[in-house]
PDB file of C-alpha atoms in Angstrom:
ATOM      1  CA  MET A   1      86.452 125.650 180.485  1.00  0.00           C
ATOM      2  CA  ILE A   2      88.224 122.339 181.262  1.00  0.00           C
ATOM      3  CA  PRO A   3      91.798 122.609 182.568  1.00  0.00           C
ATOM      4  CA  ARG A   4      94.490 121.474 180.229  1.00  0.00           C
ATOM      5  CA  GLY A   5      95.444 117.770 180.508  1.00  0.00           C
ATOM      6  CA  THR A   6      92.104 116.576 181.923  1.00  0.00           C
ATOM      7  CA  HIS A   7      89.532 114.450 180.164  1.00  0.00           C
ATOM      8  CA  ASP A   8      86.751 116.195 178.262  1.00  0.00           C
ATOM      9  CA  PRO A   9      83.696 113.887 178.100  1.00  0.00           C
ATOM     10  CA  ALA A  10      82.622 115.490 174.813  1.00  0.00           C
ATOM     11  CA  VAL A  11      85.835 114.322 173.107  1.00  0.00           C
ATOM     12  CA  PRO A  12      86.102 110.596 172.227  1.00  0.00           C
ATOM     13  CA  ALA A  13      88.436 108.517 174.405  1.00  0.00           C
ATOM     14  CA  ALA A  14      90.691 107.773 171.420  1.00  0.00           C
ATOM     15  CA  ALA A  15      91.624 111.449 171.316  1.00  0.00           C
ATOM     16  CA  HIS A  16      92.976 111.178 174.887  1.00  0.00           C
ATOM     17  CA  PRO A  17      95.638 108.455 174.770  1.00  0.00           C
ATOM     18  CA  ALA A  18      96.787 107.179 178.150  1.00  0.00           C
ATOM     19  CA  PRO A  19     100.399 107.870 179.005  1.00  0.00           C
ATOM     20  CA  PRO A  20     102.701 104.833 179.039  1.00  0.00           C
ATOM     21  CA  ALA A  21     103.065 103.194 182.449  1.00  0.00           C
ATOM     22  CA  ALA A  22     106.715 104.171 182.688  1.00  0.00           C
ATOM     23  CA  ALA A  23     105.779 107.834 182.170  1.00  0.00           C
ATOM     24  CA  LEU A  24     103.471 107.916 185.182  1.00  0.00           C
ATOM     25  CA  PRO A  25     104.858 109.956 188.035  1.00  0.00           C
ATOM     26  CA  ARG A  26     106.001 108.142 191.120  1.00  0.00           C
ATOM     27  CA  ARG A  27     103.630 108.569 193.988  1.00  0.00           C
ATOM     28  CA  PRO A  28     105.374 110.308 196.896  1.00  0.00           C
ATOM     29  CA  GLY A  29     106.398 107.707 199.477  1.00  0.00           C
ATOM     30  CA  ALA A  30     105.669 104.790 197.123  1.00  0.00           C
ATOM     31  CA  PRO A  31     108.072 101.885 197.433  1.00  0.00           C
ATOM     32  CA  ALA A  32     110.571 101.386 194.654  1.00  0.00           C
ATOM     33  CA  ALA A  33     109.087  97.939 193.993  1.00  0.00           C
ATOM     34  CA  GLU A  34     105.812  99.566 192.992  1.00  0.00           C
ATOM     35  CA  GLU A  35     107.665 101.735 190.515  1.00  0.00           C
ATOM     36  CA  ALA A  36     109.521  98.713 189.154  1.00  0.00           C
ATOM     37  CA  ARG A  37     106.230  96.835 188.647  1.00  0.00           C
ATOM     38  CA  ARG A  38     104.705  99.501 186.461  1.00  0.00           C
ATOM     39  CA  GLY A  39     104.523  98.432 182.896  1.00  0.00           C
ATOM     40  CA  GLN A  40     105.707  94.901 183.611  1.00  0.00           C
ATOM     41  CA  ASP A  41     103.820  91.858 182.471  1.00  0.00           C
ATOM     42  CA  ARG A  42     102.031  90.198 185.365  1.00  0.00           C
ATOM     43  CA  GLY A  43     102.870  86.710 184.105  1.00  0.00           C
ATOM     44  CA  PRO A  44     101.306  84.293 181.658  1.00  0.00           C
ATOM     45  CA  ARG A  45      97.606  83.638 181.667  1.00  0.00           C
ATOM     46  CA  LEU A  46      97.108  79.899 181.792  1.00  0.00           C
ATOM     47  CA  ARG A  47      93.908  78.698 180.222  1.00  0.00           C
ATOM     48  CA  GLY A  48      92.756  75.523 178.633  1.00  0.00           C
ATOM     49  CA  PRO A  49      94.215  72.042 178.509  1.00  0.00           C
ATOM     50  CA  GLY A  50      97.841  71.524 177.645  1.00  0.00           C
ATOM     51  CA  LYS A  51      99.037  74.744 179.241  1.00  0.00           C
ATOM     52  CA  ASP A  52     101.901  74.532 181.679  1.00  0.00           C
ATOM     53  CA  ARG A  53     100.583  75.134 185.151  1.00  0.00           C
ATOM     54  CA  PRO A  54     102.640  75.979 188.206  1.00  0.00           C
ATOM     55  CA  GLU A  55     103.082  73.182 190.711  1.00  0.00           C
ATOM     56  CA  LYS A  56     101.012  73.344 193.879  1.00  0.00           C
ATOM     57  CA  ALA A  57     102.974  74.058 196.991  1.00  0.00           C
ATOM     58  CA  GLY A  58     103.251  71.200 199.445  1.00  0.00           C
ATOM     59  CA  PRO A  59     104.879  67.842 199.835  1.00  0.00           C
ATOM     60  CA  ALA A  60     104.804  65.593 196.808  1.00  0.00           C
ATOM     61  CA  ASP A  61     103.801  62.551 198.835  1.00  0.00           C
ATOM     62  CA  GLU A  62     100.740  64.167 200.444  1.00  0.00           C
ATOM     63  CA  LYS A  63      97.893  61.653 200.760  1.00  0.00           C
ATOM     64  CA  SER A  64      94.354  62.264 199.589  1.00  0.00           C
ATOM     65  CA  GLN A  65      91.600  62.681 202.155  1.00  0.00           C
ATOM     66  CA  ALA A  66      90.252  59.234 201.259  1.00  0.00           C
ATOM     67  CA  GLU A  67      93.674  57.640 201.899  1.00  0.00           C
ATOM     68  CA  GLN A  68      94.014  59.495 205.213  1.00  0.00           C
ATOM     69  CA  PHE A  69      90.578  58.266 206.284  1.00  0.00           C
ATOM     70  CA  ARG A  70      91.360  54.681 205.231  1.00  0.00           C
ATOM     71  CA  ASP A  71      94.632  54.828 207.213  1.00  0.00           C
ATOM     72  CA  CYS A  72      92.796  56.040 210.317  1.00  0.00           C
ATOM     73  CA  VAL A  73      90.245  53.224 210.070  1.00  0.00           C
ATOM     74  CA  ALA A  74      93.011  50.691 209.423  1.00  0.00           C
ATOM     75  CA  GLU A  75      94.613  51.728 212.731  1.00  0.00           C
ATOM     76  CA  ASN A  76      91.533  52.198 214.909  1.00  0.00           C
ATOM     77  CA  GLY A  77      88.513  50.617 213.188  1.00  0.00           C
ATOM     78  CA  THR A  78      86.716  47.333 213.672  1.00  0.00           C
ATOM     79  CA  ASP A  79      86.940  44.539 211.106  1.00  0.00           C
ATOM     80  CA  THR A  80      83.525  45.409 209.634  1.00  0.00           C
ATOM     81  CA  GLU A  81      84.474  49.105 209.382  1.00  0.00           C
ATOM     82  CA  LYS A  82      87.724  48.152 207.654  1.00  0.00           C
ATOM     83  CA  ALA A  83      85.788  46.071 205.106  1.00  0.00           C
ATOM     84  CA  ALA A  84      83.276  48.873 204.452  1.00  0.00           C
ATOM     85  CA  VAL A  85      86.005  51.533 204.057  1.00  0.00           C
ATOM     86  CA  GLU A  86      87.566  49.567 201.174  1.00  0.00           C
ATOM     87  CA  HIS A  87      84.618  50.769 199.054  1.00  0.00           C
ATOM     88  CA  ILE A  88      85.374  54.484 199.507  1.00  0.00           C
ATOM     89  CA  THR A  89      86.247  56.290 196.273  1.00  0.00           C
ATOM     90  CA  LYS A  90      86.521  59.903 197.471  1.00  0.00           C
ATOM     91  CA  VAL A  91      86.325  62.053 200.610  1.00  0.00           C
ATOM     92  CA  THR A  92      85.772  65.822 200.582  1.00  0.00           C
ATOM     93  CA  GLY A  93      85.537  68.411 203.338  1.00  0.00           C
ATOM     94  CA  ALA A  94      87.428  66.427 205.960  1.00  0.00           C
ATOM     95  CA  ASP A  95      90.409  68.766 205.867  1.00  0.00           C
ATOM     96  CA  LYS A  96      88.496  72.022 206.346  1.00  0.00           C
ATOM     97  CA  ARG A  97      87.031  72.387 209.818  1.00  0.00           C
ATOM     98  CA  ASN A  98      85.852  75.567 211.504  1.00  0.00           C
ATOM     99  CA  ASP A  99      83.584  74.031 214.210  1.00  0.00           C
ATOM    100  CA  ILE A 100      80.665  76.196 213.020  1.00  0.00           C
ATOM    101  CA  LEU A 101      79.322  74.073 210.195  1.00  0.00           C
ATOM    102  CA  ASP A 102      81.607  71.278 209.063  1.00  0.00           C
ATOM    103  CA  ALA A 103      80.220  69.163 206.240  1.00  0.00           C
ATOM    104  CA  ALA A 104      82.248  66.205 205.031  1.00  0.00           C
ATOM    105  CA  GLU A 105      81.195  63.955 202.166  1.00  0.00           C
ATOM    106  CA  VAL A 106      82.249  60.354 201.607  1.00  0.00           C
ATOM    107  CA  PHE A 107      81.632  58.771 198.209  1.00  0.00           C
ATOM    108  CA  THR A 108      81.541  55.000 197.720  1.00  0.00           C
ATOM    109  CA  ASP A 109      81.116  52.438 194.962  1.00  0.00           C
ATOM    110  CA  PHE A 110      77.996  50.995 196.631  1.00  0.00           C
ATOM    111  CA  SER A 111      74.573  51.188 194.957  1.00  0.00           C
ATOM    112  CA  GLY A 112      70.972  51.258 196.080  1.00  0.00           C
ATOM    113  CA  GLY A 113      70.738  54.426 198.144  1.00  0.00           C
ATOM    114  CA  LEU A 114      69.237  54.734 201.611  1.00  0.00           C
ATOM    115  CA  MET A 115      66.850  51.799 201.211  1.00  0.00           C
ATOM    116  CA  GLY A 116      69.289  49.606 199.292  1.00  0.00           C
ATOM    117  CA  PRO A 117      71.324  46.608 200.422  1.00  0.00           C
ATOM    118  CA  HIS A 118      74.406  48.666 201.388  1.00  0.00           C
ATOM    119  CA  GLN A 119      72.748  51.034 203.850  1.00  0.00           C
ATOM    120  CA  GLY A 120      74.386  49.157 206.742  1.00  0.00           C
ATOM    121  CA  GLU A 121      77.867  49.606 205.277  1.00  0.00           C
ATOM    122  CA  GLY A 122      77.107  53.293 204.792  1.00  0.00           C
ATOM    123  CA  LYS A 123      76.287  53.592 208.499  1.00  0.00           C
ATOM    124  CA  LEU A 124      79.541  51.795 209.355  1.00  0.00           C
ATOM    125  CA  ILE A 125      81.510  54.274 207.237  1.00  0.00           C
ATOM    126  CA  ALA A 126      79.742  57.224 208.904  1.00  0.00           C
ATOM    127  CA  SER A 127      80.468  55.730 212.324  1.00  0.00           C
ATOM    128  CA  ALA A 128      84.117  55.175 211.463  1.00  0.00           C
ATOM    129  CA  PHE A 129      84.334  58.798 210.283  1.00  0.00           C
ATOM    130  CA  THR A 130      83.053  60.032 213.648  1.00  0.00           C
ATOM    131  CA  SER A 131      85.794  58.017 215.336  1.00  0.00           C
ATOM    132  CA  CYS A 132      88.528  59.549 213.165  1.00  0.00           C
ATOM    133  CA  TYR A 133      87.430  63.197 213.004  1.00  0.00           C
ATOM    134  CA  GLU A 134      86.165  65.600 215.628  1.00  0.00           C
ATOM    135  CA  SER A 135      84.075  68.753 215.314  1.00  0.00           C
ATOM    136  CA  LYS A 136      81.688  70.713 217.514  1.00  0.00           C
ATOM    137  CA  ASN A 137      79.108  70.863 214.741  1.00  0.00           C
ATOM    138  CA  GLY A 138      80.042  68.448 211.964  1.00  0.00           C
ATOM    139  CA  LEU A 139      77.930  66.345 209.630  1.00  0.00           C
ATOM    140  CA  VAL A 140      79.325  63.553 207.495  1.00  0.00           C
ATOM    141  CA  THR A 141      77.232  62.302 204.584  1.00  0.00           C
ATOM    142  CA  VAL A 142      77.944  59.013 202.815  1.00  0.00           C
ATOM    143  CA  TYR A 143      76.842  58.660 199.175  1.00  0.00           C
ATOM    144  CA  ASP A 144      76.589  55.702 196.808  1.00  0.00           C
ATOM    145  CA  LYS A 145      78.063  55.616 193.281  1.00  0.00           C
ATOM    146  CA  ASP A 146      74.979  57.360 191.837  1.00  0.00           C
ATOM    147  CA  GLY A 147      75.163  60.225 194.349  1.00  0.00           C
ATOM    148  CA  GLU A 148      72.242  58.961 196.432  1.00  0.00           C
ATOM    149  CA  LEU A 149      72.340  59.227 200.213  1.00  0.00           C
ATOM    150  CA  LEU A 150      73.483  56.078 202.022  1.00  0.00           C
ATOM    151  CA  ALA A 151      73.910  57.400 205.552  1.00  0.00           C
ATOM    152  CA  ASN A 152      74.893  60.420 207.599  1.00  0.00           C
ATOM    153  CA  ALA A 153      76.080  61.122 211.135  1.00  0.00           C
ATOM    154  CA  ASN A 154      77.152  63.999 213.360  1.00  0.00           C
ATOM    155  CA  TYR A 155      80.798  64.170 214.304  1.00  0.00           C
TER     156      TYR A 155
END
């Protein structure tokens, strides 16, 4: 015999309606905030284009990683590094360092890959990156506009 008020697996779930959230007993020692949250909507689900999304926390004038890298080279780089850095379109991974395996990627508008005419500029960008960023075990990879490897260096 199954005690009264428990679920009998032989009876369909529809026959055992769940009690409303407000009717659930308060757990002894539970904070009042937990009790207040029961039955409340957890907020809107934002999906798809055109939905209002909450603003990201942080300063509104925060620079992208590519702009930060360009600024560093503008202050400390050579003239040839400064010219090469003008071709950078995107930088990723420069802001997350853990000194275990840091992998930064620099994307450019160059073409031709490792054996192409811009391989030298790719090496200059990688060298400039090692001057601006420091890691115990970092690898920066420079890519051309087609995603092909231009150069890489440890930093």
